Coordinates of C-alpha atoms and ligand atoms in Angstrom, one line a residue:
M294 CA 0.9 -0.6 56.5
P295 CA 4.3 0.7 55.3
G296 CA 6.0 -0.7 52.2
H297 CA 6.2 -0.4 48.6
I298 CA 4.9 -2.1 45.5
L299 CA 7.1 -2.9 42.7
A300 CA 4.7 -3.1 38.9
L301 CA 6.5 -4.9 36.2
D302 CA 5.2 -3.3 32.7
Q303 CA 5.6 -5.7 30.0
G304 CA 4.8 -3.5 26.7
T305 CA 5.1 -3.7 22.8
T306 CA 8.4 -2.3 22.7
S307 CA 9.8 -1.8 26.0
S308 CA 10.1 -3.9 29.3
R309 CA 9.5 -1.2 32.5
A310 CA 9.0 -1.6 36.2
L311 CA 8.3 1.1 38.4
V312 CA 8.3 1.0 42.1
F313 CA 5.1 2.9 43.9
D314 CA 4.1 3.8 47.5
E315 CA 0.5 3.7 49.1
R316 CA -0.3 6.9 47.8
G317 CA 0.3 5.8 44.0
A318 CA 3.5 8.1 43.8
V319 CA 6.6 7.1 41.6
L320 CA 9.5 6.4 43.8
G321 CA 11.7 4.8 40.9
M322 CA 11.4 3.9 37.5
A323 CA 13.5 2.1 34.9
Q324 CA 12.8 1.3 30.9
H325 CA 14.4 -1.4 28.3
E326 CA 13.5 -1.4 24.6
F327 CA 14.0 -4.6 22.9
T328 CA 14.0 -6.4 19.6
Q329 CA 11.3 -5.9 17.1
H330 CA 11.2 -9.2 14.5
F331 CA 10.1 -8.6 11.4
P332 CA 10.7 -11.9 9.6
R333 CA 8.0 -11.3 6.7
P334 CA 5.8 -8.4 5.7
G335 CA 3.3 -8.4 8.5
W336 CA 4.8 -10.7 10.9
V337 CA 5.7 -9.4 14.1
E338 CA 8.1 -11.7 16.7
H339 CA 9.4 -11.2 19.8
D340 CA 12.6 -13.0 20.9
P341 CA 11.2 -14.4 24.6
R342 CA 14.4 -15.0 26.5
E343 CA 14.9 -10.8 25.7
I344 CA 11.4 -10.1 27.0
W345 CA 12.5 -11.7 30.3
E346 CA 16.3 -10.5 30.5
S347 CA 15.2 -7.0 29.8
Q348 CA 12.0 -7.2 32.3
L349 CA 14.4 -8.2 35.4
L350 CA 16.9 -5.4 34.4
A351 CA 13.8 -3.1 34.9
A352 CA 12.8 -4.5 37.8
R353 CA 16.3 -4.5 39.9
E354 CA 17.0 -1.0 37.9
A355 CA 13.7 0.8 39.4
L356 CA 14.4 -0.7 43.2
A357 CA 17.6 0.3 43.1
Q358 CA 16.6 3.8 41.9
A359 CA 13.8 4.1 44.6
G360 CA 16.6 3.4 47.1
V361 CA 13.8 0.7 48.4
R362 CA 15.0 -3.5 48.8
A363 CA 13.2 -6.4 48.3
E364 CA 12.1 -7.0 51.9
E365 CA 10.4 -4.2 51.8
T366 CA 8.6 -4.6 48.8
L367 CA 5.3 -6.4 49.4
A368 CA 3.5 -7.3 46.7
L369 CA 4.4 -7.6 43.0
G370 CA 2.1 -6.6 40.1
I371 CA 2.4 -7.2 36.0
T372 CA 0.7 -6.3 33.8
N373 CA 1.6 -6.9 30.2
Q374 CA 1.0 -6.7 26.7
R375 CA -2.0 -8.6 25.5
E376 CA -2.4 -11.9 23.4
T377 CA 1.2 -12.0 22.3
S378 CA 1.9 -16.0 22.7
L379 CA 4.5 -18.4 23.3
I380 CA 5.2 -21.8 23.3
W381 CA 7.7 -23.6 25.5
D382 CA 9.1 -27.2 26.6
R383 CA 7.8 -27.8 30.5
A384 CA 10.8 -29.7 31.0
S385 CA 13.3 -27.2 29.5
G386 CA 11.5 -24.2 29.7
E387 CA 12.9 -23.4 26.3
P388 CA 10.4 -21.5 23.9
I389 CA 9.9 -23.7 20.7
H390 CA 9.4 -20.6 18.5
P391 CA 9.6 -17.1 19.0
A392 CA 6.6 -15.0 20.8
I393 CA 4.0 -14.1 18.0
V394 CA 3.0 -10.5 18.8
W395 CA -0.6 -9.1 18.7
Q396 CA 0.0 -7.1 15.7
S397 CA 0.9 -9.8 13.8
R398 CA -1.2 -11.2 11.1
Q399 CA 0.9 -14.2 9.7
T400 CA -2.3 -16.5 11.2
A401 CA -4.7 -14.8 8.9
A402 CA -5.6 -17.4 6.7
I403 CA -6.6 -19.3 9.7
C404 CA -8.9 -17.2 10.8
D405 CA -10.7 -17.1 7.5
E406 CA -10.6 -20.8 7.7
W407 CA -12.4 -20.8 10.7
R408 CA -14.8 -17.8 9.6
A409 CA -15.6 -20.0 6.6
R410 CA -16.4 -22.4 9.4
G411 CA -19.3 -21.1 10.5
L412 CA -17.6 -20.5 13.6
T413 CA -18.1 -16.8 14.0
E414 CA -21.0 -16.8 15.8
R415 CA -20.2 -19.6 18.9
V416 CA -16.8 -17.5 19.3
R417 CA -18.6 -14.4 19.8
E418 CA -21.2 -15.9 22.2
I419 CA -18.5 -17.8 24.1
T420 CA -15.7 -15.3 24.3
G421 CA -16.9 -11.5 23.7
L422 CA -14.6 -11.8 20.4
V423 CA -14.8 -11.1 16.8
I424 CA -12.2 -13.9 15.2
D425 CA -8.9 -12.2 14.0
A426 CA -5.3 -12.5 14.3
Y427 CA -4.8 -10.8 17.2
F428 CA -6.2 -12.9 19.7
S429 CA -4.3 -15.9 20.7
A430 CA -6.3 -19.0 19.3
S431 CA -4.7 -19.3 15.7
K432 CA -1.4 -18.3 16.7
I433 CA -1.5 -21.4 19.0
R434 CA -2.8 -23.1 16.4
W435 CA 0.0 -21.7 13.8
L436 CA 3.0 -22.5 16.1
L437 CA 1.3 -26.3 17.1
D438 CA 1.4 -26.7 13.1
E439 CA 4.3 -24.6 12.0
V440 CA 6.9 -26.2 14.2
P441 CA 7.7 -29.9 13.3
G442 CA 6.3 -32.4 16.2
A443 CA 4.9 -29.5 18.2
Q444 CA 1.3 -30.8 18.3
E445 CA 2.4 -34.3 19.4
R446 CA 4.1 -32.9 22.4
A447 CA 1.6 -30.7 23.1
E448 CA -1.2 -33.6 23.1
R449 CA 1.5 -35.7 25.4
G450 CA 1.3 -32.7 27.5
D451 CA 5.2 -31.8 27.1
L452 CA 4.8 -28.1 26.2
A453 CA 3.3 -24.6 27.8
F454 CA 0.9 -21.9 26.6
G455 CA 1.5 -18.6 27.6
T456 CA 0.7 -15.0 27.2
V457 CA 3.6 -12.6 28.2
D458 CA 2.1 -12.8 31.6
T459 CA 2.3 -16.0 32.3
W460 CA 5.5 -16.3 30.8
L461 CA 7.2 -14.1 32.9
I462 CA 5.4 -15.6 35.9
W463 CA 6.9 -19.1 34.7
Q464 CA 10.6 -17.2 35.1
L465 CA 10.0 -15.4 38.2
T466 CA 8.5 -18.6 40.4
G467 CA 10.4 -21.7 38.6
G468 CA 7.4 -22.9 36.8
A469 CA 4.2 -21.9 38.6
H470 CA 1.9 -22.0 35.0
L471 CA -0.6 -19.6 35.8
T472 CA -2.8 -16.5 33.8
D473 CA -5.4 -14.1 34.8
E474 CA -8.5 -13.9 33.9
T475 CA -8.4 -10.8 31.8
N476 CA -5.4 -12.2 29.7
A477 CA -7.2 -15.2 29.1
S478 CA -10.3 -13.3 28.0
R479 CA -7.8 -12.0 24.9
T480 CA -6.7 -15.9 24.0
M481 CA -10.3 -16.8 22.2
L482 CA -10.5 -19.7 23.9
Y483 CA -11.8 -18.7 27.5
D484 CA -15.9 -18.6 28.1
I485 CA -16.1 -15.5 29.6
A486 CA -19.7 -15.9 31.6
A487 CA -18.5 -19.5 32.5
R488 CA -15.3 -18.0 33.5
S489 CA -13.3 -20.9 32.6
W490 CA -11.4 -22.7 29.3
S491 CA -14.0 -23.5 26.6
A492 CA -13.7 -27.3 26.0
E493 CA -16.0 -26.5 22.3
L494 CA -13.7 -24.0 21.0
L495 CA -10.5 -25.8 22.1
E496 CA -12.1 -28.8 20.5
A497 CA -12.8 -26.5 17.1
F498 CA -9.6 -25.3 17.3
G499 CA -7.7 -28.3 17.6
I500 CA -5.8 -26.8 21.0
P501 CA -4.8 -29.7 23.7
A502 CA -6.5 -28.6 27.3
S503 CA -3.1 -29.3 28.7
L504 CA -1.5 -26.4 26.7
L505 CA -3.2 -24.0 28.9
P506 CA -2.7 -22.4 32.2
E507 CA -4.1 -21.9 35.3
V508 CA -6.8 -19.2 35.4
R509 CA -6.9 -16.9 38.5
P510 CA -8.4 -13.4 39.5
S511 CA -6.5 -10.6 38.6
S512 CA -6.1 -10.0 42.3
S513 CA -4.7 -13.1 43.7
D514 CA -1.8 -15.4 44.4
F515 CA 0.5 -15.8 41.5
G516 CA 3.0 -17.8 43.5
T517 CA 6.6 -16.3 45.0
A518 CA 9.3 -14.8 42.6
R519 CA 12.2 -16.4 43.6
A520 CA 15.1 -14.4 45.9
E521 CA 17.6 -15.2 43.3
F522 CA 16.1 -12.5 40.7
L523 CA 15.4 -9.5 43.2
G524 CA 17.4 -9.7 46.5
A525 CA 14.6 -11.7 48.5
P526 CA 11.5 -13.2 47.3
I527 CA 8.7 -11.0 46.4
P528 CA 4.9 -12.5 46.5
I529 CA 3.4 -11.8 43.3
R530 CA -0.5 -10.5 43.7
G531 CA -1.9 -8.3 40.9
V532 CA -2.2 -9.5 37.4
A533 CA -3.6 -7.9 34.5
G534 CA -3.3 -7.2 30.0
D535 CA -2.4 -3.5 29.7
Q536 CA -5.7 -2.2 29.0
Q537 CA -7.3 -3.4 31.9
A538 CA -4.7 -2.6 34.1
A539 CA -5.0 1.1 32.8
L540 CA -8.8 0.6 33.5
F541 CA -8.4 0.0 36.7
G542 CA -5.5 2.2 37.5
Q543 CA -7.8 5.3 36.5
G544 CA -10.2 4.5 39.3
C545 CA -13.1 3.4 36.5
V546 CA -14.3 0.4 39.1
N547 CA -17.8 0.8 38.9
P548 CA -20.1 0.1 35.8
G549 CA -20.4 2.9 33.6
D550 CA -16.8 4.4 34.1
A551 CA -14.8 4.7 30.9
K552 CA -11.2 5.4 30.0
N553 CA -9.4 5.8 26.3
T554 CA -5.7 5.8 26.2
Y555 CA -4.4 8.2 23.7
G556 CA -0.9 6.1 22.1
T557 CA -0.5 4.4 18.6
G558 CA -4.1 3.6 18.5
C559 CA -6.8 4.3 21.0
F560 CA -8.2 2.0 23.2
L561 CA -12.1 2.6 25.2
L562 CA -12.8 0.7 27.9
S563 CA -16.2 1.0 29.2
N564 CA -16.8 -1.2 33.0
T565 CA -19.7 -2.6 32.7
G566 CA -20.0 -4.5 36.0
A567 CA -21.3 -8.0 36.5
A568 CA -23.1 -8.9 34.0
K569 CA -21.7 -10.4 30.5
P570 CA -21.9 -7.3 27.8
A571 CA -23.1 -7.9 24.3
S572 CA -22.9 -5.6 22.3
E573 CA -24.9 -4.4 19.5
H574 CA -22.5 -1.7 17.7
G575 CA -19.3 -3.6 16.8
L576 CA -17.6 -3.2 20.2
L577 CA -15.9 -6.3 21.7
G578 CA -16.8 -8.1 25.2
T579 CA -14.2 -8.4 27.5
V580 CA -13.1 -9.6 31.3
A581 CA -12.4 -6.4 33.4
A582 CA -9.7 -6.4 36.7
S583 CA -11.6 -7.7 39.7
C584 CA -10.8 -8.7 42.9
D585 CA -13.0 -10.7 44.0
G586 CA -16.5 -11.6 41.3
P587 CA -16.3 -11.2 37.7
A588 CA -16.5 -7.6 36.2
F589 CA -16.7 -7.2 33.0
A590 CA -15.7 -4.0 30.3
L591 CA -16.8 -3.2 26.9
E592 CA -13.9 -2.4 24.3
G593 CA -13.7 -0.4 21.3
S594 CA -10.3 0.4 19.4
V595 CA -9.3 3.4 17.1
F596 CA -6.2 1.5 15.0
V597 CA -4.5 4.7 13.9
A598 CA -4.5 7.9 16.7
G599 CA -0.9 9.0 17.4
A600 CA 0.2 7.0 14.5
A601 CA -1.7 9.7 12.2
V602 CA 0.5 12.6 13.9
Q603 CA 3.9 10.2 13.2
W604 CA 2.5 9.9 9.6
L605 CA 2.5 13.6 9.4
R606 CA 6.1 13.7 11.3
D607 CA 7.8 10.6 9.3
G608 CA 5.5 10.2 6.0
L609 CA 4.7 14.0 4.9
G610 CA 7.1 15.8 7.3
L611 CA 5.0 18.4 8.0
I612 CA 6.2 18.5 12.0
A613 CA 9.7 17.9 13.2
T614 CA 7.8 16.4 16.6
A615 CA 4.5 14.9 17.5
A616 CA 4.3 18.0 20.3
E617 CA 4.9 20.4 17.6
S618 CA 1.3 19.5 16.1
E619 CA 0.0 21.3 19.3
A620 CA 1.5 24.5 17.9
V621 CA 0.7 23.9 14.4
A622 CA -2.8 23.1 14.9
R623 CA -3.3 26.6 16.7
S624 CA -1.5 28.6 14.0
V625 CA -5.2 28.1 12.5
L626 CA -8.7 29.2 13.2
D627 CA -10.1 25.6 12.1
T628 CA -9.6 23.1 9.6
G629 CA -11.0 25.4 6.8
G630 CA -13.4 22.6 6.2
V631 CA -10.9 19.7 6.0
Y632 CA -11.0 16.3 7.3
L633 CA -8.6 13.8 7.4
V634 CA -9.9 9.9 7.7
P635 CA -7.1 8.2 8.9
A636 CA -8.3 4.5 7.7
F637 CA -5.0 3.5 6.2
A638 CA -5.6 0.0 7.8
G639 CA -9.5 -0.4 7.1
L640 CA -11.9 0.9 9.8
G641 CA -12.9 -0.4 13.0
A642 CA -16.2 -0.2 15.5
P643 CA -18.7 1.1 14.1
Y644 CA -17.9 0.8 11.2
W645 CA -15.8 -2.6 10.5
D646 CA -14.5 -2.1 6.8
Q647 CA -10.9 -3.7 6.6
D648 CA -11.0 -2.5 2.8
A649 CA -11.7 1.1 3.9
R650 CA -8.8 3.5 2.8
G651 CA -7.6 6.9 4.1
A652 CA -8.8 10.3 2.5
L653 CA -7.7 13.9 3.1
V654 CA -11.2 15.8 1.8
G655 CA -13.1 19.1 1.5
L656 CA -9.2 20.8 0.3
T657 CA -8.9 24.4 -1.9
R658 CA -6.4 25.9 -2.7
G659 CA -6.6 27.9 0.8
T660 CA -5.6 25.1 2.3
E661 CA -2.4 24.7 4.3
R662 CA -0.4 22.7 6.2
G663 CA -2.4 23.7 9.5
H664 CA -5.2 22.6 8.2
I665 CA -4.0 19.5 7.4
V666 CA -2.3 19.1 11.4
R667 CA -5.3 20.2 12.8
A668 CA -7.7 17.5 11.0
T669 CA -5.2 15.1 12.2
L670 CA -5.3 15.8 15.4
E671 CA -9.3 16.4 15.3
A672 CA -9.8 13.2 13.8
I673 CA -8.2 11.2 16.6
A674 CA -11.2 13.1 18.8
Y675 CA -13.9 12.1 16.0
Q676 CA -12.9 8.6 15.9
S677 CA -13.0 8.4 19.8
R678 CA -16.5 9.7 19.9
D679 CA -17.4 7.0 17.4
L680 CA -16.6 4.5 20.0
V681 CA -18.1 6.5 22.8
E682 CA -21.3 6.9 20.8
C683 CA -21.3 2.8 20.5
I684 CA -20.9 2.6 24.4
A685 CA -23.3 4.9 24.9
A686 CA -26.1 3.2 23.2
D687 CA -24.8 -0.3 24.5
A688 CA -25.7 1.2 27.6
G689 CA -28.4 2.9 27.1
R690 CA -27.1 6.0 28.4
P691 CA -24.4 8.7 28.0
L692 CA -21.4 9.0 29.0
E693 CA -20.5 11.1 32.2
A694 CA -17.0 12.2 31.7
L695 CA -14.1 10.1 30.1
R696 CA -10.8 9.6 31.6
V697 CA -7.8 9.9 29.2
D698 CA -4.0 8.8 29.4
G699 CA -1.2 7.5 27.1
G700 CA 1.2 9.3 24.9
A701 CA -0.9 11.5 22.8
T702 CA -3.3 13.5 25.9
H703 CA 0.0 15.5 26.7
N704 CA -1.8 17.4 23.7
A705 CA -3.9 20.2 25.2
F706 CA -5.6 21.4 22.2
L707 CA -6.7 17.3 21.3
M708 CA -7.7 17.2 25.4
Q709 CA -9.8 20.5 24.6
F710 CA -11.3 19.4 21.1
Q711 CA -11.9 15.8 22.6
A712 CA -14.1 17.2 25.0
D713 CA -16.2 19.9 22.9
I714 CA -17.0 17.4 20.2
L715 CA -17.9 14.9 23.2
G716 CA -20.0 17.5 25.0
I717 CA -19.0 16.1 28.3
P718 CA -15.4 17.0 30.1
V719 CA -12.6 14.9 29.9
H720 CA -10.4 14.2 33.0
R721 CA -6.5 13.3 32.6
P722 CA -4.5 12.8 35.6
K723 CA -1.6 14.5 36.7
N724 CA 0.0 11.1 37.1
L725 CA -0.4 9.1 33.8
E726 CA 1.3 5.9 34.7
V727 CA -2.1 4.5 35.1
T728 CA -1.4 1.2 33.4
A729 CA 1.5 0.1 36.0
L730 CA -0.3 1.7 38.6
G731 CA -3.4 -0.7 38.2
A732 CA -0.9 -3.7 38.4
A733 CA 0.2 -2.1 41.7
G734 CA -3.3 -1.9 42.5
L735 CA -4.3 -4.8 42.0
A736 CA -1.1 -6.8 44.2
G737 CA -1.4 -4.0 46.8
I738 CA -4.9 -5.0 47.2
G739 CA -3.9 -8.7 47.1
A740 CA -1.5 -8.6 49.7
G741 CA -3.7 -6.6 52.0
F742 CA -1.6 -3.4 51.6
W743 CA -4.6 -1.5 50.5
A744 CA -7.9 -3.0 51.6
D745 CA -10.3 -2.8 48.5
P746 CA -10.5 -1.5 45.3
A747 CA -12.3 1.8 46.6
Q748 CA -9.6 2.4 49.3
F749 CA -6.8 2.1 46.5
V750 CA -8.8 4.4 44.7
A751 CA -9.2 6.9 47.1
A752 CA -5.9 6.6 48.1
T753 CA -4.0 6.9 45.1
S754 CA -6.2 9.4 43.2
S755 CA -3.9 12.1 41.6
D756 CA -5.4 15.7 40.9
L757 CA -6.7 15.6 37.2
D758 CA -6.8 18.2 34.5
V759 CA -10.2 19.0 33.5
F760 CA -11.2 19.9 29.7
E761 CA -14.7 21.4 29.7
P762 CA -16.9 21.0 26.8
S763 CA -17.4 24.9 25.4
M764 CA -18.4 24.1 21.4
P765 CA -21.8 25.3 20.6
E766 CA -24.1 22.5 20.4
V767 CA -24.9 23.1 17.0
E768 CA -21.2 23.6 15.9
R769 CA -20.7 20.2 17.5
T770 CA -23.5 18.7 15.7
E771 CA -22.6 20.3 12.2
R772 CA -18.7 19.2 12.7
Y773 CA -19.6 15.9 13.9
E774 CA -22.0 15.6 10.2
G775 CA -18.9 16.7 8.3
W776 CA -16.4 13.9 10.0
R777 CA -19.8 11.3 9.0
N778 CA -19.7 12.4 5.7
A779 CA -15.5 12.1 5.2
V780 CA -16.3 8.9 6.2
A781 CA -18.8 7.9 4.1
R782 CA -16.8 8.6 1.2
T783 CA -13.6 6.9 2.4
R784 CA -16.3 3.1 2.5
S785 CA -15.2 0.5 0.0
Q786 CA -18.3 -0.2 -0.6
L787 CA -20.3 3.4 -0.5
A788 CA -23.5 3.1 1.4
Ligands
ADP1091 P1 2.4 3.3 23.1 O1 2.3 3.0 23.9 O2 1.3 3.1 21.9 O3 3.6 3.0 22.3 P2 2.4 6.2 23.8 O4 1.4 6.2 24.7 O5 4.0 6.3 24.2 O6 1.8 4.8 22.8 O7 1.9 7.6 23.1 C1 3.0 7.5 21.8 C2 2.1 7.9 20.7 O8 1.3 9.5 20.8 C3 2.5 8.3 19.3 O9 2.2 7.9 18.2 C4 3.0 9.5 19.3 O10 3.1 10.3 17.7 C5 1.8 10.1 19.8 N1 2.2 11.5 20.7 C6 2.6 11.5 21.7 N2 2.8 13.2 21.7 C7 2.2 13.9 21.4 C8 1.3 15.0 21.0 N3 2.0 16.0 22.3 N4 0.6 15.2 20.5 C9 0.2 13.8 19.8 N5 0.5 13.1 19.8 C10 1.6 12.6 20.6

């Protein structure tokens, strides 16, 4: 079938749009950054109007750049920054407050209170998540508490809640109130096994059900973008949160397939198939994008990955650009026994120690700039191995290969070291636009452009750069033990 798919990729710092053909090639791309608001330390907010306007502009420009008209676009897919929360008035469409961004810590006290009320276990059983300010529920509670009259208006059914996908669908369709299952699974209100909003948690948090959008599978009918926006009506047929879209775009559609995205932090997701996952190792259980039946994933994240490279550049001035880290790391044979543990904001899985702080260990009089830069890149790989170990332990079998994407995967030293320290091949697709491709895939399958996930993956999979492990097993074990020892020294309470 001839035609094109338009993907909207609404991220934390910019709105992007890409036009794909049936082989997954990018024909046009546009991107607009938008303003980050920091009203107080630790708070992060976005202007919902700016999100929508920057996204619409990017979509128009991407189509123009591709030389593709809206009539030739079979379907539109949306992928988005997850968990970021908005509430608006159903009648006027006006947001009652700026969007509260996933990173924002302004609702930490609400989460403390919920933990103190003993809700941790039920939240984990129902949603797969830990109680944390990242997820939408406490942001909704905060908005209903802080905006005068909001709780009453919500109870009267006058307000609508949405994550960013829902906000964009509302705008594009002129008032459809919908979300997909992957985004719903990040609200901390969604029962991932029952595949419905949890009445028990809504009750516990005092959130009226009338606020919530209807939930649909990631590849399904989300209405039609009105002609006034892009020049002709375009059906919206695919929606997924960014990490789930990347998992799909990487072709990780079968149980056991895993991908790691290396950006500011790292997000490792492993497809676990139709059975709801329960981690024994501190990973989150979440919904994976699917076209028909349920699909789940285990998710683990590294808080500080590429951000540690930014710290070398901006905090220490050891490198001029992130890319320079590769040459500087290669200028030394090894780290000379130096380990950096970038626990700048505590440690996540498998340690879960929010009071841990970073450390540089093993320094000698001979330590040079190259050793520290190299240790920083290696730390990204060690932290990712920590997550891979958790996923393998939960699955009861080792990973066979790791698919990778994200800005820091341009660093070939890092990718080779990652393969060496894991002892499995690392696969980097040449087309690194996997997040937008995943959204395009879901939309294209929804529109019949590709028959099913297998056909989408076969049609669009790009060539891979393969990094094979070459480090001897003894050395791999020794170095990883060194890392674990270094981590132990950063713990808030010595084990
Ligand atoms: P995000 O989506 O989180 O903004 P990106 O995928 O755009 O992240 O990747 C940017 C991150 O990757 C930055 O933290 C940057 O320091 C890091 N990065 C980019 N290029 C390199 C490189 N060649 N080597 C190491 N780190 C890099």
